[in-house]
């Protein structure tokens, strides 16, 4: 029996910050006590001194795409490299998106994802299932996965016609099937049909640079799709609806309106939408902006240039406010890395052919902590949006997402007294040839990371191992109204 004691730290939960020592036996948290309470076990324990530091539940990133086939290539992180980078970022569980495309079998898609991940992961992992082809069989599979496979959430797309797109009828059918078995529908809410028209028109005008990726996906088309998804979820009997990667400042208002009516509608955003602007990223000269091509796009500082008057205020301020007000309940990354060389370069001369995605699984905890330092969020809300609510939203609580007796010993010791420099020659462990956060200096640092009791990051070293991470069978959402 292995005993670990984390002593002298400030334990952060959703309700506050308390000086507590944390006792761990093997893989499980067994007790919390006043500082010094467990002094008697110190001689026989591995002791982590967290004096002056925060002790938080391990981060949970509920939106990653390891090895996603997309745009003629594959996301460049494998489960091995991606979960190791996640550990470096204080993440102890990811929920990755298994893929089914039109004409493919859902169960086979899930089995393929198990094959990719099994024996590879540094930290624990679970799966959502993308359904890119809604039909009789995939809806039967939705129920089967929910009841038997621990996969209880299903991502649909209102974008990407011809790839992952579902029309409104298919969406409603999937929502009805999910309502029947208690599953959550996750929605990529952008009006893909309208976007395709704007893309074709831009290309016909010779507008091929990366920045046109953002101009052809204006924010009203995200807000409109968000509204439509919410209406359909209401028609489907208040099926739990979770809107992924919200980027448009007016989209959280749709969630607020749904909450006003008591609906099970929730949303996430990602660090890139909270911190980056079109002007500083996609609009860089030449092809460099390709690094930040993702969907939905990184938005303009003030408003969408082609839609002046409809927004009139910055997107980021609205998103931070949405996070405080719980219109945005979760921060994930939508981690979907592609290298510039041979991957993003597929879109040289045609922004529409740039593989969509940004890698960020390593930096979410750091970047949202920076929101705490900037006065946008409280410490409690940082932990809530990055760990506790993700666990509850997707049926993993209290095994994950909380420092409490009986929970998995997924714990991060966070040092608020130092800084982290992000960049390809600084802190960067994802399998990418660039960083979306090159040169950023963040207050605070991941100090020590434990995954089910095993120390995986310590003294600036990775001490984990491939294959330590286990599959987490999830239950139904524990976050419903
Ligand atoms: N958006 C991305 O940017 N990449 C992968 C899938 C998605 O929806
Ligand atoms: Zn998406
Ligand atoms: Zn995604």
Short mmCIF file of N, CA and C in Angstrom, two decimals, residues 107-173:
data_model
loop_
_atom_site.label_atom_id
_atom_site.label_comp_id
_atom_site.label_asym_id
_atom_site.label_seq_id
_atom_site.Cartn_x
_atom_site.Cartn_y
_atom_site.Cartn_z
N UNK A 107 -20.27 1.65 -34.04
CA UNK A 107 -19.54 0.79 -33.10
C UNK A 107 -18.12 0.54 -33.59
N UNK A 108 -17.97 0.43 -34.91
CA UNK A 108 -16.62 0.23 -35.45
C UNK A 108 -15.77 1.49 -35.23
N UNK A 109 -16.42 2.66 -35.37
CA UNK A 109 -15.71 3.93 -35.11
C UNK A 109 -15.20 3.97 -33.67
N UNK A 110 -16.05 3.56 -32.75
CA UNK A 110 -15.65 3.57 -31.34
C UNK A 110 -14.55 2.54 -31.09
N UNK A 111 -14.71 1.36 -31.69
CA UNK A 111 -13.69 0.31 -31.50
C UNK A 111 -12.34 0.79 -32.02
N UNK A 112 -12.37 1.51 -33.14
CA UNK A 112 -11.12 2.04 -33.70
C UNK A 112 -10.47 3.03 -32.71
N UNK A 113 -11.29 3.85 -32.07
CA UNK A 113 -10.73 4.81 -31.10
C UNK A 113 -10.14 4.09 -29.89
N UNK A 114 -10.81 3.02 -29.45
CA UNK A 114 -10.22 2.22 -28.36
C UNK A 114 -8.87 1.66 -28.78
N UNK A 115 -8.79 1.19 -30.01
CA UNK A 115 -7.51 0.61 -30.47
C UNK A 115 -6.41 1.67 -30.49
N UNK A 116 -6.77 2.91 -30.90
CA UNK A 116 -5.77 3.98 -30.95
C UNK A 116 -5.26 4.32 -29.55
N UNK A 117 -6.18 4.29 -28.55
CA UNK A 117 -5.85 4.84 -27.22
C UNK A 117 -5.30 3.79 -26.26
N UNK A 118 -5.75 2.57 -26.39
CA UNK A 118 -5.42 1.58 -25.37
C UNK A 118 -3.91 1.35 -25.26
N UNK A 119 -3.41 1.41 -24.04
CA UNK A 119 -1.99 1.18 -23.81
C UNK A 119 -1.10 2.34 -24.18
N UNK A 120 -1.68 3.46 -24.60
CA UNK A 120 -0.89 4.59 -25.09
C UNK A 120 -0.88 5.79 -24.15
N UNK A 121 -1.87 5.86 -23.27
CA UNK A 121 -2.14 7.15 -22.61
C UNK A 121 -1.38 7.32 -21.30
N UNK A 122 -0.96 8.56 -21.06
CA UNK A 122 -0.28 8.92 -19.80
C UNK A 122 -1.28 9.20 -18.70
N UNK A 123 -2.48 9.60 -19.08
CA UNK A 123 -3.54 9.96 -18.12
C UNK A 123 -4.83 9.28 -18.56
N UNK A 124 -5.85 9.36 -17.71
CA UNK A 124 -7.11 8.68 -18.03
C UNK A 124 -7.83 9.34 -19.20
N UNK A 125 -8.66 8.55 -19.86
CA UNK A 125 -9.33 9.05 -21.06
C UNK A 125 -10.71 8.43 -21.18
N UNK A 126 -11.58 9.18 -21.83
CA UNK A 126 -12.94 8.71 -22.13
C UNK A 126 -13.27 9.16 -23.54
N UNK A 127 -14.43 8.75 -24.02
CA UNK A 127 -14.81 9.12 -25.39
C UNK A 127 -16.22 9.71 -25.46
N UNK A 128 -16.37 10.74 -26.31
CA UNK A 128 -17.65 11.08 -26.90
C UNK A 128 -17.68 10.38 -28.26
N UNK A 129 -18.85 10.32 -28.88
CA UNK A 129 -18.93 9.75 -30.22
C UNK A 129 -19.45 10.81 -31.19
N UNK A 130 -18.68 11.09 -32.23
CA UNK A 130 -19.19 11.93 -33.32
C UNK A 130 -20.10 11.07 -34.19
N UNK A 131 -21.28 11.58 -34.48
CA UNK A 131 -22.15 10.89 -35.45
C UNK A 131 -22.24 11.78 -36.69
N UNK A 132 -21.56 11.34 -37.73
CA UNK A 132 -21.54 12.11 -38.98
C UNK A 132 -22.56 11.61 -39.98
N UNK A 133 -23.24 10.53 -39.63
CA UNK A 133 -24.27 9.97 -40.52
C UNK A 133 -25.43 9.46 -39.69
N UNK A 134 -26.46 10.31 -39.53
CA UNK A 134 -27.63 9.91 -38.72
C UNK A 134 -28.53 9.02 -39.59
N UNK A 135 -28.72 7.78 -39.17
CA UNK A 135 -29.67 6.87 -39.84
C UNK A 135 -30.17 5.87 -38.80
N UNK A 136 -30.99 4.93 -39.24
CA UNK A 136 -31.60 3.98 -38.29
C UNK A 136 -30.53 3.28 -37.44
N UNK A 137 -29.48 2.81 -38.11
CA UNK A 137 -28.46 2.03 -37.41
C UNK A 137 -27.69 2.90 -36.42
N UNK A 138 -27.30 4.10 -36.85
CA UNK A 138 -26.49 4.93 -35.94
C UNK A 138 -27.31 5.36 -34.74
N UNK A 139 -28.62 5.50 -34.90
CA UNK A 139 -29.45 5.86 -33.74
C UNK A 139 -29.60 4.68 -32.78
N UNK A 140 -29.67 3.48 -33.32
CA UNK A 140 -29.65 2.28 -32.44
C UNK A 140 -28.32 2.23 -31.69
N UNK A 141 -27.25 2.53 -32.41
CA UNK A 141 -25.92 2.49 -31.78
C UNK A 141 -25.79 3.54 -30.68
N UNK A 142 -26.40 4.69 -30.91
CA UNK A 142 -26.36 5.76 -29.90
C UNK A 142 -26.89 5.22 -28.57
N UNK A 143 -28.00 4.53 -28.66
CA UNK A 143 -28.61 3.96 -27.44
C UNK A 143 -27.69 2.88 -26.84
N UNK A 144 -27.14 2.05 -27.70
CA UNK A 144 -26.29 0.95 -27.21
C UNK A 144 -25.04 1.51 -26.51
N UNK A 145 -24.42 2.48 -27.14
CA UNK A 145 -23.20 3.06 -26.53
C UNK A 145 -23.52 3.69 -25.18
N UNK A 146 -24.66 4.37 -25.11
CA UNK A 146 -25.04 5.02 -23.86
C UNK A 146 -25.25 3.98 -22.76
N UNK A 147 -25.92 2.90 -23.11
CA UNK A 147 -26.30 1.93 -22.07
C UNK A 147 -25.21 0.91 -21.75
N UNK A 148 -24.30 0.69 -22.69
CA UNK A 148 -23.34 -0.42 -22.49
C UNK A 148 -21.86 -0.05 -22.59
N UNK A 149 -21.55 1.08 -23.19
CA UNK A 149 -20.13 1.35 -23.49
C UNK A 149 -19.54 2.51 -22.70
N UNK A 150 -20.36 3.17 -21.87
CA UNK A 150 -19.83 4.32 -21.12
C UNK A 150 -19.59 5.54 -22.00
N UNK A 151 -20.24 5.56 -23.16
CA UNK A 151 -20.17 6.72 -24.06
C UNK A 151 -21.56 7.33 -24.08
N UNK A 152 -21.73 8.46 -23.42
CA UNK A 152 -23.08 8.97 -23.13
C UNK A 152 -23.32 10.35 -23.74
N UNK A 153 -22.45 10.75 -24.68
CA UNK A 153 -22.60 12.05 -25.33
C UNK A 153 -22.17 11.93 -26.78
N UNK A 154 -22.90 12.65 -27.66
CA UNK A 154 -22.77 12.44 -29.10
C UNK A 154 -22.69 13.78 -29.80
N UNK A 155 -21.62 13.95 -30.58
CA UNK A 155 -21.44 15.25 -31.24
C UNK A 155 -22.01 15.22 -32.66
N UNK A 156 -22.85 16.21 -32.94
CA UNK A 156 -23.38 16.42 -34.28
C UNK A 156 -22.83 17.74 -34.83
N UNK A 157 -22.90 17.88 -36.14
CA UNK A 157 -22.36 19.08 -36.80
C UNK A 157 -23.44 19.75 -37.65
N UNK A 158 -23.62 21.05 -37.42
CA UNK A 158 -24.44 21.87 -38.32
C UNK A 158 -23.54 22.49 -39.39
N UNK A 159 -22.24 22.25 -39.28
CA UNK A 159 -21.25 22.74 -40.26
C UNK A 159 -20.69 21.55 -41.06
N UNK A 160 -19.79 21.85 -41.97
CA UNK A 160 -19.08 20.86 -42.79
C UNK A 160 -20.01 19.99 -43.64
N UNK A 161 -20.82 20.61 -44.54
CA UNK A 161 -21.65 19.81 -45.45
C UNK A 161 -20.78 18.83 -46.23
N UNK A 162 -21.26 17.62 -46.36
CA UNK A 162 -20.53 16.60 -47.11
C UNK A 162 -19.46 15.90 -46.30
N UNK A 163 -19.22 16.34 -45.06
CA UNK A 163 -18.21 15.66 -44.23
C UNK A 163 -18.89 15.12 -42.97
N UNK A 164 -19.24 16.02 -42.06
CA UNK A 164 -19.88 15.59 -40.81
C UNK A 164 -21.31 16.11 -40.66
N UNK A 165 -21.75 16.94 -41.59
CA UNK A 165 -22.99 17.72 -41.48
C UNK A 165 -24.24 16.86 -41.28
N UNK A 166 -25.11 17.31 -40.36
CA UNK A 166 -26.47 16.75 -40.26
C UNK A 166 -27.47 17.86 -40.54
N UNK A 167 -28.54 17.54 -41.26
CA UNK A 167 -29.58 18.55 -41.47
C UNK A 167 -30.51 18.58 -40.26
N UNK A 168 -31.44 19.54 -40.26
CA UNK A 168 -32.29 19.73 -39.07
C UNK A 168 -33.11 18.48 -38.74
N UNK A 169 -33.57 17.78 -39.78
CA UNK A 169 -34.35 16.57 -39.54
C UNK A 169 -33.50 15.49 -38.87
N UNK A 170 -32.29 15.34 -39.36
CA UNK A 170 -31.39 14.35 -38.75
C UNK A 170 -31.05 14.74 -37.31
N UNK A 171 -30.85 16.03 -37.11
CA UNK A 171 -30.54 16.49 -35.75
C UNK A 171 -31.70 16.18 -34.82
N UNK A 172 -32.91 16.48 -35.28
CA UNK A 172 -34.08 16.22 -34.42
C UNK A 172 -34.20 14.73 -34.12
N UNK A 173 -33.98 13.90 -35.12
CA UNK A 173 -34.07 12.44 -34.88
C UNK A 173 -33.02 12.00 -33.86
#
